Short mmCIF file of C-alpha atoms in Angstrom, two decimals:
data_model
loop_
_atom_site.label_atom_id
_atom_site.label_comp_id
_atom_site.label_asym_id
_atom_site.label_seq_id
_atom_site.Cartn_x
_atom_site.Cartn_y
_atom_site.Cartn_z
CA UNK A 1 0.07 -0.09 0.08
CA UNK A 2 1.53 3.27 -1.01
CA UNK A 3 1.08 6.42 1.25
CA UNK A 4 1.09 10.02 0.22
CA UNK A 5 4.52 11.40 1.63
CA UNK A 6 4.06 14.06 4.53
CA UNK A 7 5.44 17.61 3.90
CA UNK A 8 7.33 17.04 7.52
CA UNK A 9 8.26 14.42 9.66
CA UNK A 10 9.83 14.68 13.47
CA UNK A 11 11.84 11.73 14.62
CA UNK A 12 14.40 10.80 17.09
CA UNK A 13 13.04 12.05 19.86
CA UNK A 14 10.35 11.79 22.83
CA UNK A 15 6.74 12.87 21.67
CA UNK A 16 4.56 13.98 24.70
CA UNK A 17 1.21 13.74 22.97
CA UNK A 18 -1.06 14.66 25.91
CA UNK A 19 -3.94 13.06 24.52
CA UNK A 20 -6.53 11.34 26.82
CA UNK A 21 -4.30 8.20 27.01
CA UNK A 22 -1.50 10.50 27.78
CA UNK A 23 0.56 8.38 25.27
CA UNK A 24 4.00 8.83 24.30
CA UNK A 25 5.43 8.23 20.68
CA UNK A 26 8.78 8.77 18.77
CA UNK A 27 7.59 10.01 15.20
CA UNK A 28 4.88 12.52 13.98
CA UNK A 29 4.12 13.43 10.62
CA UNK A 30 2.54 16.85 9.42
CA UNK A 31 1.04 17.62 6.02
CA UNK A 32 -0.24 20.98 5.03
CA UNK A 33 -1.14 22.31 8.97
CA UNK A 34 -2.25 19.35 10.10
CA UNK A 35 -0.94 16.29 11.80
CA UNK A 36 -1.17 13.31 9.68
CA UNK A 37 0.41 10.42 11.71
CA UNK A 38 1.65 9.99 15.17
CA UNK A 39 3.77 6.83 16.17
CA UNK A 40 6.98 5.31 15.83
CA UNK A 41 8.87 3.79 13.15
CA UNK A 42 6.10 2.88 10.80
CA UNK A 43 5.45 6.81 10.61
CA UNK A 44 8.90 7.13 8.92
CA UNK A 45 7.12 5.50 5.95
CA UNK A 46 5.63 8.64 4.90
CA UNK A 47 8.84 10.28 4.48
CA UNK A 48 9.55 10.97 0.66
CA UNK A 49 11.82 12.78 -1.63
CA UNK A 50 10.53 16.20 -0.59
CA UNK A 51 9.81 15.73 3.00
CA UNK A 52 11.67 17.72 5.59
CA UNK A 53 12.97 15.56 8.25
CA UNK A 54 13.47 17.21 11.66
CA UNK A 55 15.80 15.04 13.76
CA UNK A 56 14.77 16.06 17.42
CA UNK A 57 17.97 14.70 18.62
CA UNK A 58 16.39 13.67 21.99
CA UNK A 59 14.57 16.82 22.58
CA UNK A 60 11.02 16.64 23.50
CA UNK A 61 8.09 17.45 21.30
CA UNK A 62 4.60 18.10 22.59
CA UNK A 63 1.63 20.60 21.79
CA UNK A 64 2.21 24.28 21.87
CA UNK A 65 1.20 26.07 24.81
CA UNK A 66 -1.52 28.25 24.98
CA UNK A 67 -2.26 31.38 27.18
CA UNK A 68 -5.93 31.84 28.46
CA UNK A 69 -5.38 35.14 29.83
CA UNK A 70 -3.04 37.67 28.49
CA UNK A 71 -2.92 41.62 27.36
CA UNK A 72 0.17 41.11 24.73
CA UNK A 73 -0.61 44.43 22.71
CA UNK A 74 -0.42 46.39 26.23
CA UNK A 75 2.90 44.56 27.34
CA UNK A 76 4.09 45.22 23.82
CA UNK A 77 3.46 48.99 24.47
CA UNK A 78 4.81 48.54 27.76
CA UNK A 79 7.91 47.08 26.64
CA UNK A 80 8.82 50.13 24.29
CA UNK A 81 7.96 52.83 27.31
CA UNK A 82 9.30 53.10 30.72
CA UNK A 83 9.21 49.60 31.77
CA UNK A 84 9.54 49.15 35.25
CA UNK A 85 9.38 45.16 35.65
CA UNK A 86 13.20 44.50 36.40
CA UNK A 87 13.02 47.24 39.42
CA UNK A 88 13.22 45.47 42.63
CA UNK A 89 13.66 48.54 44.89
CA UNK A 90 12.07 52.03 45.41
CA UNK A 91 15.55 53.77 44.68
CA UNK A 92 15.96 51.43 41.64
CA UNK A 93 12.39 52.09 40.55
CA UNK A 94 12.79 56.05 40.62
CA UNK A 95 16.33 55.68 38.83
CA UNK A 96 14.67 53.87 35.89
CA UNK A 97 12.00 56.58 35.66
CA UNK A 98 14.47 59.49 35.90
CA UNK A 99 16.60 57.69 33.28
CA UNK A 100 13.76 57.13 30.87
CA UNK A 101 12.71 60.85 31.12
CA UNK A 102 16.13 62.37 30.67
CA UNK A 103 16.67 59.97 27.45
CA UNK A 104 13.30 61.53 26.14
CA UNK A 105 12.98 65.18 26.65
CA UNK A 106 10.50 65.64 23.44
CA UNK A 107 7.70 63.02 25.16
CA UNK A 108 4.82 65.03 26.51
CA UNK A 109 3.73 62.18 28.87
CA UNK A 110 5.96 59.52 30.80
CA UNK A 111 4.21 56.20 30.56
CA UNK A 112 4.77 52.72 31.03
CA UNK A 113 4.50 50.81 34.32
CA UNK A 114 5.08 47.32 35.61
CA UNK A 115 6.37 48.87 39.31
CA UNK A 116 6.30 46.36 42.05
CA UNK A 117 4.17 47.31 45.11
CA UNK A 118 6.68 45.61 47.64
CA UNK A 119 9.32 47.78 46.52
CA UNK A 120 7.65 50.53 48.48
CA UNK A 121 6.72 51.04 52.20
CA UNK A 122 3.16 49.63 52.83
CA UNK A 123 3.17 49.17 48.89
CA UNK A 124 2.40 53.03 48.32
CA UNK A 125 4.83 55.31 46.27
CA UNK A 126 4.22 58.89 46.24
CA UNK A 127 3.90 61.47 44.06
CA UNK A 128 6.90 63.32 45.75
CA UNK A 129 9.35 60.47 44.54
CA UNK A 130 8.20 61.34 41.04
CA UNK A 131 8.12 65.05 41.25
CA UNK A 132 11.86 65.01 42.25
CA UNK A 133 12.86 63.33 38.82
CA UNK A 134 10.08 64.55 36.62
CA UNK A 135 8.49 67.75 37.85
CA UNK A 136 7.66 69.33 34.55
CA UNK A 137 5.74 66.67 32.74
CA UNK A 138 2.91 64.39 33.48
CA UNK A 139 3.94 60.87 34.63
CA UNK A 140 1.29 57.97 34.73
CA UNK A 141 2.61 54.62 35.68
CA UNK A 142 0.40 51.48 36.42
CA UNK A 143 1.53 48.82 38.88
CA UNK A 144 2.56 45.51 37.96
CA UNK A 145 -0.80 43.99 38.20
CA UNK A 146 -2.49 47.18 36.57
CA UNK A 147 -5.11 47.84 39.20
CA UNK A 148 -3.64 50.98 40.53
CA UNK A 149 -1.48 53.84 38.94
CA UNK A 150 1.34 56.10 40.29
CA UNK A 151 1.13 59.85 39.20
CA UNK A 152 3.08 62.91 39.73
CA UNK A 153 1.76 66.19 40.69
CA UNK A 154 1.68 67.81 37.28
CA UNK A 155 -0.46 64.62 36.06
CA UNK A 156 -2.97 65.07 39.34
CA UNK A 157 -2.84 69.20 38.42
CA UNK A 158 -3.94 68.44 34.52
CA UNK A 159 -6.68 66.22 35.88
CA UNK A 160 -8.16 68.56 38.35
CA UNK A 161 -7.63 66.34 41.23
CA UNK A 162 -7.02 67.49 44.40
CA UNK A 163 -8.04 67.23 47.98
CA UNK A 164 -11.66 68.01 47.48
CA UNK A 165 -12.16 65.49 44.67
CA UNK A 166 -14.32 62.44 45.60
CA UNK A 167 -13.49 58.98 45.21
CA UNK A 168 -15.16 57.39 41.96
CA UNK A 169 -17.66 54.97 42.66
CA UNK A 170 -15.27 52.25 41.54
CA UNK A 171 -12.07 53.43 42.86
CA UNK A 172 -9.96 55.31 45.44
CA UNK A 173 -7.70 58.07 45.54
CA UNK A 174 -5.27 57.62 47.86
CA UNK A 175 -4.87 60.35 50.38
CA UNK A 176 -2.22 61.63 52.98
CA UNK A 177 -2.28 60.15 56.45
CA UNK A 178 -2.78 63.73 58.27
CA UNK A 179 -6.35 63.95 57.26
CA UNK A 180 -5.88 66.70 54.86
CA UNK A 181 -7.36 64.87 51.92
CA UNK A 182 -4.31 65.50 49.86
CA UNK A 183 -3.92 62.94 47.12
CA UNK A 184 -0.75 61.04 47.73
CA UNK A 185 -0.11 60.17 43.70
CA UNK A 186 -1.57 56.82 44.32
CA UNK A 187 -4.98 55.96 42.33
CA UNK A 188 -6.62 52.77 42.63
CA UNK A 189 -9.06 50.96 40.45
CA UNK A 190 -11.74 53.31 38.65
CA UNK A 191 -9.70 56.37 40.20
CA UNK A 192 -6.98 55.67 37.76
CA UNK A 193 -9.26 56.82 34.96
CA UNK A 194 -9.20 60.54 36.36
CA UNK A 195 -5.66 60.87 34.61
CA UNK A 196 -5.58 57.82 32.37
CA UNK A 197 -8.13 59.76 30.05
CA UNK A 198 -5.66 62.40 29.55
CA UNK A 199 -3.10 60.08 28.23
CA UNK A 200 -2.26 60.52 24.51
CA UNK A 201 -3.44 57.36 23.03
CA UNK A 202 -0.93 55.04 20.89
CA UNK A 203 -1.30 55.06 17.12
CA UNK A 204 -2.52 52.25 15.04
CA UNK A 205 1.07 51.64 13.80
CA UNK A 206 2.17 51.69 17.63
CA UNK A 207 -0.20 48.86 18.74
CA UNK A 208 0.67 46.87 15.70
CA UNK A 209 4.42 47.15 16.15
CA UNK A 210 3.53 46.09 19.89
CA UNK A 211 1.58 43.12 18.86
CA UNK A 212 4.24 41.70 16.85
CA UNK A 213 6.86 42.45 19.37
CA UNK A 214 4.58 40.43 21.91
CA UNK A 215 3.92 37.66 19.15
CA UNK A 216 7.97 37.32 18.40
CA UNK A 217 8.29 37.00 22.42
CA UNK A 218 5.53 34.57 23.18
CA UNK A 219 6.46 32.46 20.32
CA UNK A 220 10.09 31.95 21.83
CA UNK A 221 8.42 30.73 24.81
CA UNK A 222 6.36 28.20 22.74
CA UNK A 223 3.25 29.98 22.93
CA UNK A 224 1.07 29.38 19.98
CA UNK A 225 -2.12 30.62 20.78
CA UNK A 226 -3.77 32.71 23.67
CA UNK A 227 -7.02 34.80 24.59
CA UNK A 228 -6.45 38.44 24.82
CA UNK A 229 -8.25 39.27 28.06
CA UNK A 230 -9.24 42.92 27.44
CA UNK A 231 -10.36 43.81 23.58
CA UNK A 232 -11.73 47.34 24.48
CA UNK A 233 -10.52 50.48 25.80
CA UNK A 234 -9.87 50.15 29.70
CA UNK A 235 -7.88 53.10 31.89
CA UNK A 236 -4.86 53.68 29.64
CA UNK A 237 -4.71 50.58 27.63
CA UNK A 238 -5.79 51.00 24.34
CA UNK A 239 -8.25 48.71 22.14
CA UNK A 240 -5.85 46.40 20.61
CA UNK A 241 -8.55 45.11 18.10
CA UNK A 242 -7.27 47.16 14.90
CA UNK A 243 -3.82 45.66 15.52
CA UNK A 244 -5.24 42.13 15.63
CA UNK A 245 -7.42 42.78 12.37
CA UNK A 246 -4.59 44.34 10.45
CA UNK A 247 -2.34 41.49 11.53
CA UNK A 248 -4.86 39.00 10.81
CA UNK A 249 -5.31 40.36 7.22
CA UNK A 250 -2.09 40.71 6.35
CA UNK A 251 -0.91 37.21 7.57
CA UNK A 252 1.70 38.71 10.02
CA UNK A 253 -0.57 37.09 13.04
CA UNK A 254 1.13 33.81 12.94
CA UNK A 255 -0.58 32.65 16.27
CA UNK A 256 -4.11 31.93 17.17
CA UNK A 257 -6.10 34.51 19.10
CA UNK A 258 -9.30 34.52 21.08
CA UNK A 259 -10.44 38.13 22.03
CA UNK A 260 -12.43 38.96 24.89
CA UNK A 261 -14.60 42.03 24.45
CA UNK A 262 -14.37 44.28 27.23
CA UNK A 263 -17.72 44.86 29.40
CA UNK A 264 -17.84 48.48 30.32
CA UNK A 265 -18.79 47.98 33.90
CA UNK A 266 -20.20 51.63 34.09
CA UNK A 267 -22.93 50.38 31.62
CA UNK A 268 -25.42 47.83 31.38
CA UNK A 269 -27.04 45.54 28.75
CA UNK A 270 -27.70 48.47 26.44
CA UNK A 271 -23.82 47.64 25.33
CA UNK A 272 -25.04 44.08 24.14
CA UNK A 273 -25.86 44.87 20.89
CA UNK A 274 -22.74 46.78 20.38
CA UNK A 275 -20.65 43.67 21.37
CA UNK A 276 -22.79 41.58 18.94
CA UNK A 277 -21.65 44.15 16.00
CA UNK A 278 -17.98 43.96 17.48
CA UNK A 279 -17.89 40.16 17.34
CA UNK A 280 -18.92 40.07 13.73
CA UNK A 281 -16.57 42.81 12.77
CA UNK A 282 -13.56 41.56 14.52
CA UNK A 283 -13.65 37.79 13.67
CA UNK A 284 -10.98 37.25 10.69
CA UNK A 285 -8.67 34.80 10.06
CA UNK A 286 -6.88 33.56 13.01
CA UNK A 287 -8.45 36.36 15.17
CA UNK A 288 -11.89 35.57 16.87
CA UNK A 289 -13.75 37.87 19.43
CA UNK A 290 -16.48 35.26 20.74
CA UNK A 291 -15.76 36.16 24.64
CA UNK A 292 -16.61 39.02 26.68
CA UNK A 293 -14.64 39.76 29.67
CA UNK A 294 -16.12 40.75 32.84
CA UNK A 295 -14.31 42.30 35.98
CA UNK A 296 -16.10 41.49 38.98
CA UNK A 297 -13.63 42.85 41.30
CA UNK A 298 -10.10 43.96 42.18
CA UNK A 299 -7.27 42.66 43.69
CA UNK A 300 -5.88 41.82 47.36
CA UNK A 301 -3.09 43.87 47.68
CA UNK A 302 -5.11 46.77 47.50
CA UNK A 303 -8.01 45.61 49.24
CA UNK A 304 -10.63 45.50 46.36
CA UNK A 305 -10.88 41.98 45.85
CA UNK A 306 -14.55 40.98 46.96
CA UNK A 307 -14.12 38.90 49.98
CA UNK A 308 -17.26 36.97 51.79
CA UNK A 309 -15.61 38.37 55.20
CA UNK A 310 -13.95 41.52 55.97
CA UNK A 311 -10.24 42.30 55.46
CA UNK A 312 -7.94 42.36 58.59
CA UNK A 313 -5.94 45.71 59.44
CA UNK A 314 -2.33 45.55 60.56
CA UNK A 315 -2.94 44.07 63.87
CA UNK A 316 -5.34 41.32 62.50
CA UNK A 317 -8.51 42.83 63.62
CA UNK A 318 -11.78 42.69 61.29
CA UNK A 319 -12.36 46.07 59.28
CA UNK A 320 -15.02 46.96 57.42
CA UNK A 321 -13.75 46.68 53.85
CA UNK A 322 -14.82 43.68 52.40
CA UNK A 323 -13.37 44.80 48.97
CA UNK A 324 -15.57 45.95 45.80
CA UNK A 325 -18.03 44.00 43.61
CA UNK A 326 -17.79 46.36 40.27
CA UNK A 327 -21.26 44.90 39.23
CA UNK A 328 -24.45 44.31 41.37
CA UNK A 329 -24.69 40.46 41.54
CA UNK A 330 -28.33 40.43 40.28
CA UNK A 331 -27.06 42.64 37.57
CA UNK A 332 -24.46 40.27 36.56
CA UNK A 333 -26.52 37.22 36.54
CA UNK A 334 -28.68 39.13 34.40
CA UNK A 335 -26.05 40.06 31.99
CA UNK A 336 -24.29 36.81 31.94
CA UNK A 337 -27.53 34.89 31.10
CA UNK A 338 -28.28 37.68 28.20
CA UNK A 339 -24.78 36.98 26.93
CA UNK A 340 -24.88 33.11 27.10
CA UNK A 341 -27.90 33.11 25.17
CA UNK A 342 -26.18 35.04 22.38
CA UNK A 343 -23.49 32.57 22.35
CA UNK A 344 -20.69 34.55 23.96
CA UNK A 345 -18.02 33.12 26.37
CA UNK A 346 -18.25 35.10 29.87
CA UNK A 347 -14.67 35.59 30.91
CA UNK A 348 -14.42 36.61 34.47
CA UNK A 349 -11.74 38.18 36.39
CA UNK A 350 -12.48 37.21 39.86
CA UNK A 351 -9.96 37.21 42.62
CA UNK A 352 -11.59 37.13 45.91
CA UNK A 353 -14.15 34.35 47.27
CA UNK A 354 -17.16 36.45 47.17
CA UNK A 355 -15.98 37.50 43.65
CA UNK A 356 -15.77 33.96 42.93
CA UNK A 357 -19.44 33.08 43.99
CA UNK A 358 -21.08 35.77 42.20
CA UNK A 359 -19.46 34.76 38.93
CA UNK A 360 -20.29 30.97 39.53
CA UNK A 361 -23.85 32.27 40.57
CA UNK A 362 -24.13 34.21 37.36
CA UNK A 363 -22.96 31.04 35.45
CA UNK A 364 -25.68 28.62 37.25
CA UNK A 365 -28.44 31.36 36.60
CA UNK A 366 -27.32 31.45 32.43
CA UNK A 367 -27.11 27.57 32.93
CA UNK A 368 -30.55 27.34 34.92
CA UNK A 369 -32.05 29.76 31.98
CA UNK A 370 -30.50 28.65 28.64
CA UNK A 371 -29.79 25.15 29.17
CA UNK A 372 -26.41 23.73 28.76
CA UNK A 373 -24.97 25.54 25.93
CA UNK A 374 -21.57 25.23 24.67
CA UNK A 375 -20.17 28.85 25.59
CA UNK A 376 -17.45 27.35 28.11
CA UNK A 377 -17.34 30.28 30.82
CA UNK A 378 -14.19 30.54 32.66
CA UNK A 379 -13.26 32.19 36.06
CA UNK A 380 -9.82 33.85 36.10
CA UNK A 381 -7.58 34.44 38.78
CA UNK A 382 -9.11 32.47 41.76
CA UNK A 383 -6.98 33.71 44.42
CA UNK A 384 -9.39 33.09 47.33
CA UNK A 385 -11.82 30.31 46.48
CA UNK A 386 -14.31 29.28 49.71
CA UNK A 387 -14.24 25.29 49.77
CA UNK A 388 -18.00 25.40 49.40
CA UNK A 389 -17.54 26.80 45.99
CA UNK A 390 -15.02 24.28 44.83
CA UNK A 391 -17.25 21.47 43.33
CA UNK A 392 -19.33 24.31 41.32
CA UNK A 393 -16.88 24.34 38.69
CA UNK A 394 -17.60 20.77 37.40
CA UNK A 395 -21.26 21.03 38.48
CA UNK A 396 -21.56 24.12 36.05
CA UNK A 397 -19.08 23.32 33.40
CA UNK A 398 -17.07 26.60 34.34
CA UNK A 399 -13.16 26.45 33.80
CA UNK A 400 -10.68 27.29 36.11
CA UNK A 401 -8.53 29.75 34.52
CA UNK A 402 -5.48 30.02 36.98
CA UNK A 403 -2.30 32.22 37.01
CA UNK A 404 0.10 29.76 38.47
CA UNK A 405 2.84 32.00 38.99
CA UNK A 406 1.15 33.91 41.70
CA UNK A 407 1.07 30.69 43.82
CA UNK A 408 4.14 31.30 45.74
CA UNK A 409 5.68 33.03 48.50
CA UNK A 410 7.11 36.52 47.63
CA UNK A 411 7.11 39.84 49.34
CA UNK A 412 3.95 41.09 47.70
CA UNK A 413 2.07 37.91 49.10
CA UNK A 414 3.48 37.57 52.25
CA UNK A 415 3.56 41.45 53.31
CA UNK A 416 0.65 42.87 51.51
CA UNK A 417 -1.52 40.01 51.31
CA UNK A 418 -1.57 37.34 53.87
CA UNK A 419 -1.64 39.42 56.67
CA UNK A 420 -4.77 41.32 55.32
CA UNK A 421 -6.72 38.09 54.72
CA UNK A 422 -5.61 36.20 58.11
CA UNK A 423 -4.24 32.39 58.25
CA UNK A 424 -7.51 30.46 57.49
CA UNK A 425 -8.39 32.68 54.44
CA UNK A 426 -4.97 32.99 53.11
CA UNK A 427 -4.87 28.82 53.43
CA UNK A 428 -7.65 28.97 50.56
CA UNK A 429 -5.40 30.95 48.05
CA UNK A 430 -4.73 29.41 44.32
CA UNK A 431 -6.39 25.85 45.44
CA UNK A 432 -5.31 24.10 42.11
CA UNK A 433 -5.28 20.81 43.44
CA UNK A 434 -8.56 21.01 45.01
CA UNK A 435 -10.18 22.13 41.74
CA UNK A 436 -8.68 18.94 40.10
CA UNK A 437 -9.76 16.76 42.57
CA UNK A 438 -13.43 17.98 42.29
CA UNK A 439 -13.37 17.13 38.47
CA UNK A 440 -12.75 20.65 37.21
CA UNK A 441 -11.14 21.60 34.23
CA UNK A 442 -7.98 23.70 34.52
CA UNK A 443 -6.65 26.24 31.93
CA UNK A 444 -3.82 28.39 32.62
CA UNK A 445 -2.57 31.89 31.49
CA UNK A 446 0.07 34.45 32.58
CA UNK A 447 -1.84 37.61 32.79
CA UNK A 448 1.09 39.20 31.23
CA UNK A 449 2.40 42.20 31.50
CA UNK A 450 1.22 41.38 35.36
CA UNK A 451 3.71 38.40 35.18
CA UNK A 452 6.18 36.63 33.28
CA UNK A 453 4.45 34.92 29.95
CA UNK A 454 6.70 32.05 30.42
CA UNK A 455 4.65 28.95 30.34
CA UNK A 456 7.60 26.88 31.48
CA UNK A 457 7.69 29.13 34.80
CA UNK A 458 4.36 28.75 35.28
CA UNK A 459 4.36 25.13 34.97
CA UNK A 460 7.32 25.01 37.36
CA UNK A 461 5.14 27.18 39.88
CA UNK A 462 2.39 25.07 39.70
CA UNK A 463 4.20 21.86 40.32
CA UNK A 464 6.51 23.17 42.99
CA UNK A 465 4.49 26.20 44.67
CA UNK A 466 7.85 27.91 44.78
CA UNK A 467 8.54 30.66 42.02
CA UNK A 468 11.69 29.79 39.50
CA UNK A 469 14.80 30.30 41.25
CA UNK A 470 13.14 30.58 44.76
CA UNK A 471 14.51 28.78 47.96
CA UNK A 472 11.68 29.86 50.21
CA UNK A 473 9.08 27.51 51.67
CA UNK A 474 6.65 25.87 49.74
CA UNK A 475 3.37 27.91 49.57
CA UNK A 476 0.24 25.66 50.67
CA UNK A 477 1.97 22.15 49.62
CA UNK A 478 -1.49 20.57 49.44
CA UNK A 479 -2.12 22.52 46.63
CA UNK A 480 0.65 21.40 44.36
CA UNK A 481 -0.15 19.56 40.95
CA UNK A 482 1.51 17.21 39.03
CA UNK A 483 3.61 17.86 35.81
CA UNK A 484 1.14 16.34 33.50
CA UNK A 485 -1.77 18.41 35.03
CA UNK A 486 0.11 21.61 34.68
CA UNK A 487 1.09 20.79 31.20
CA UNK A 488 -2.30 19.77 30.14
CA UNK A 489 -3.97 23.25 31.64
CA UNK A 490 -1.43 25.25 29.39
CA UNK A 491 -2.24 22.79 26.42
CA UNK A 492 -5.72 21.13 26.24
CA UNK A 493 -7.29 23.02 28.94
CA UNK A 494 -6.31 26.65 27.42
CA UNK A 495 -7.57 25.08 24.28
CA UNK A 496 -10.78 24.39 25.61
CA UNK A 497 -11.47 28.08 26.87
CA UNK A 498 -10.05 29.27 23.37
CA UNK A 499 -12.70 27.27 21.17
CA UNK A 500 -9.67 25.50 19.18
CA UNK A 501 -10.81 22.11 19.47
CA UNK A 502 -8.16 20.75 17.16
CA UNK A 503 -5.41 21.98 19.28
CA UNK A 504 -3.99 21.11 22.55
CA UNK A 505 -2.78 17.43 21.70
CA UNK A 506 -0.58 16.04 19.03
CA UNK A 507 -2.94 13.63 17.41
CA UNK A 508 -3.84 12.90 13.81
CA UNK A 509 -6.40 15.38 12.25
CA UNK A 510 -5.31 18.07 14.71
CA UNK A 511 -3.43 21.10 13.87
CA UNK A 512 0.35 21.07 14.01
CA UNK A 513 0.87 23.85 16.70
CA UNK A 514 4.06 22.39 18.21
CA UNK A 515 6.76 23.05 20.61
CA UNK A 516 10.25 21.39 21.08
CA UNK A 517 11.91 21.44 24.23
CA UNK A 518 15.79 21.09 24.88
CA UNK A 519 14.94 18.45 27.44
CA UNK A 520 12.49 16.28 28.87
CA UNK A 521 10.95 17.60 32.08
CA UNK A 522 9.85 14.21 33.32
CA UNK A 523 13.70 13.30 33.24
CA UNK A 524 14.59 15.69 35.94
CA UNK A 525 13.49 16.77 39.33
CA UNK A 526 10.61 19.27 39.57
CA UNK A 527 12.68 21.94 41.14
CA UNK A 528 14.58 22.03 37.72
CA UNK A 529 11.44 22.49 35.30
CA UNK A 530 12.04 26.12 34.90
CA UNK A 531 15.56 25.42 33.53
CA UNK A 532 13.94 23.84 30.45
CA UNK A 533 14.37 25.95 27.41
CA UNK A 534 12.22 26.20 23.97
CA UNK A 535 14.11 25.28 21.03
CA UNK A 536 11.26 25.47 18.31
CA UNK A 537 8.00 26.68 17.93
CA UNK A 538 5.82 25.68 14.90
CA UNK A 539 2.00 27.10 14.14
CA UNK A 540 0.09 24.96 11.51
CA UNK A 541 3.56 23.13 10.71
CA UNK A 542 5.53 26.35 9.81
CA UNK A 543 8.35 27.05 12.07
CA UNK A 544 7.76 30.47 13.83
CA UNK A 545 10.65 30.27 16.52
CA UNK A 546 14.39 28.57 16.36
CA UNK A 547 16.48 29.24 19.39
CA UNK A 548 19.25 27.26 17.54
CA UNK A 549 19.66 24.87 20.18
#
């Protein structure tokens, strides 16, 4: 029997298929953009005179990684501006701002971001630090989690923000401790918009360049697909939609991208017709915008994640603060039910246990009203999940979208989060193993630029509950998961929420979205997972990255 030769054959190394049987192979054939055979020596019969043969030389082949929650265009723009992600101290952060501003005297605004809260006393830098290095131009710098922004006096002046300015309903202006009401230069959540609305927008060319810059980096980490978690304008984050459409049309978008359309929390159901129109407008080629991103709450380190019981103060006593639910729970249930009926996927930002419960209640309302539709809702972040809600993920078909790099001891966790949650609630953080045991599907993402987009670092942390290079104690040891489970979250799990059903596994008939690792992480201790490097990345059988290893 004669076989049609394949275009591409991988051989000479282990193949981790991540199929349902978790089988291994040694040879994979690709024709066009799809895998046509997976097996062993018999697959070599598909090698013809024109077949490209890739000798893996013992390297590991597996499905391409997918990031289920990421902001690549925003990250790409940040990389081109005042990038503070490498600064570890207050002095180092301020020095980086000074150097950037001095090198760019022509820039009217100093923008960028990525500073770490733990670099500053109480996690709160002040305008005085910025005024000392940039006194004459406005400065707007979101922090690492992008739920707070650090600004100087000039920015506050231009925005008309002073001691008489009230806090917006969905945010907080941090003020001097002397009771004067004077803004300190730190704006939380919705208060960021007071200055963000004045920041000059990026240009379409800027956004396209940022997308392609980010895509190159993501491919170098083995990422072949992702879900952009905000397609729309939010704060100073410009709408990336035009960049995706341009790249999808001209072929420069080599990744597969699901877009989550931004739900404007200051509006209601009247925006749904606009979302329907955007879904139709923005679905082209490798870009599809069939999800809606709903931000239910804020973040724990600023006291805005929505909790069932109050935060504690510095002495361990309950406060009056239970965080912020940005959308009334009854309204949330109604909106999600309407979106689900129209075939939209709900993509929730939910960190606190109250936010998680409110999001699950909304999914339950949609299931009750509409039946079990294939909309694949997912909840991202899941910092604190009440034990009573763990089983509801499987029961409701809601995927747990985890950001594993956050599940480790580090200063922001140890100094700015755990003391204000208290020991019992802090023990409910990032319950990956409990969710798996309950039968929930896990997807995984980075939330870049909040944290590194390197999947192997996230996988390392999910398995070890210690950050790469970390030597500290294991963070909630009982919530560690196995290497196969972590890899599956970054492949098949994320493919599920991205509606890319013919990806996430190395199987005949599936798209040839593949990554080659320089070693087999199963052959080394778990503490060495992060040392693994990506050698090559393929999308649809086409090589999009080669490390030369």
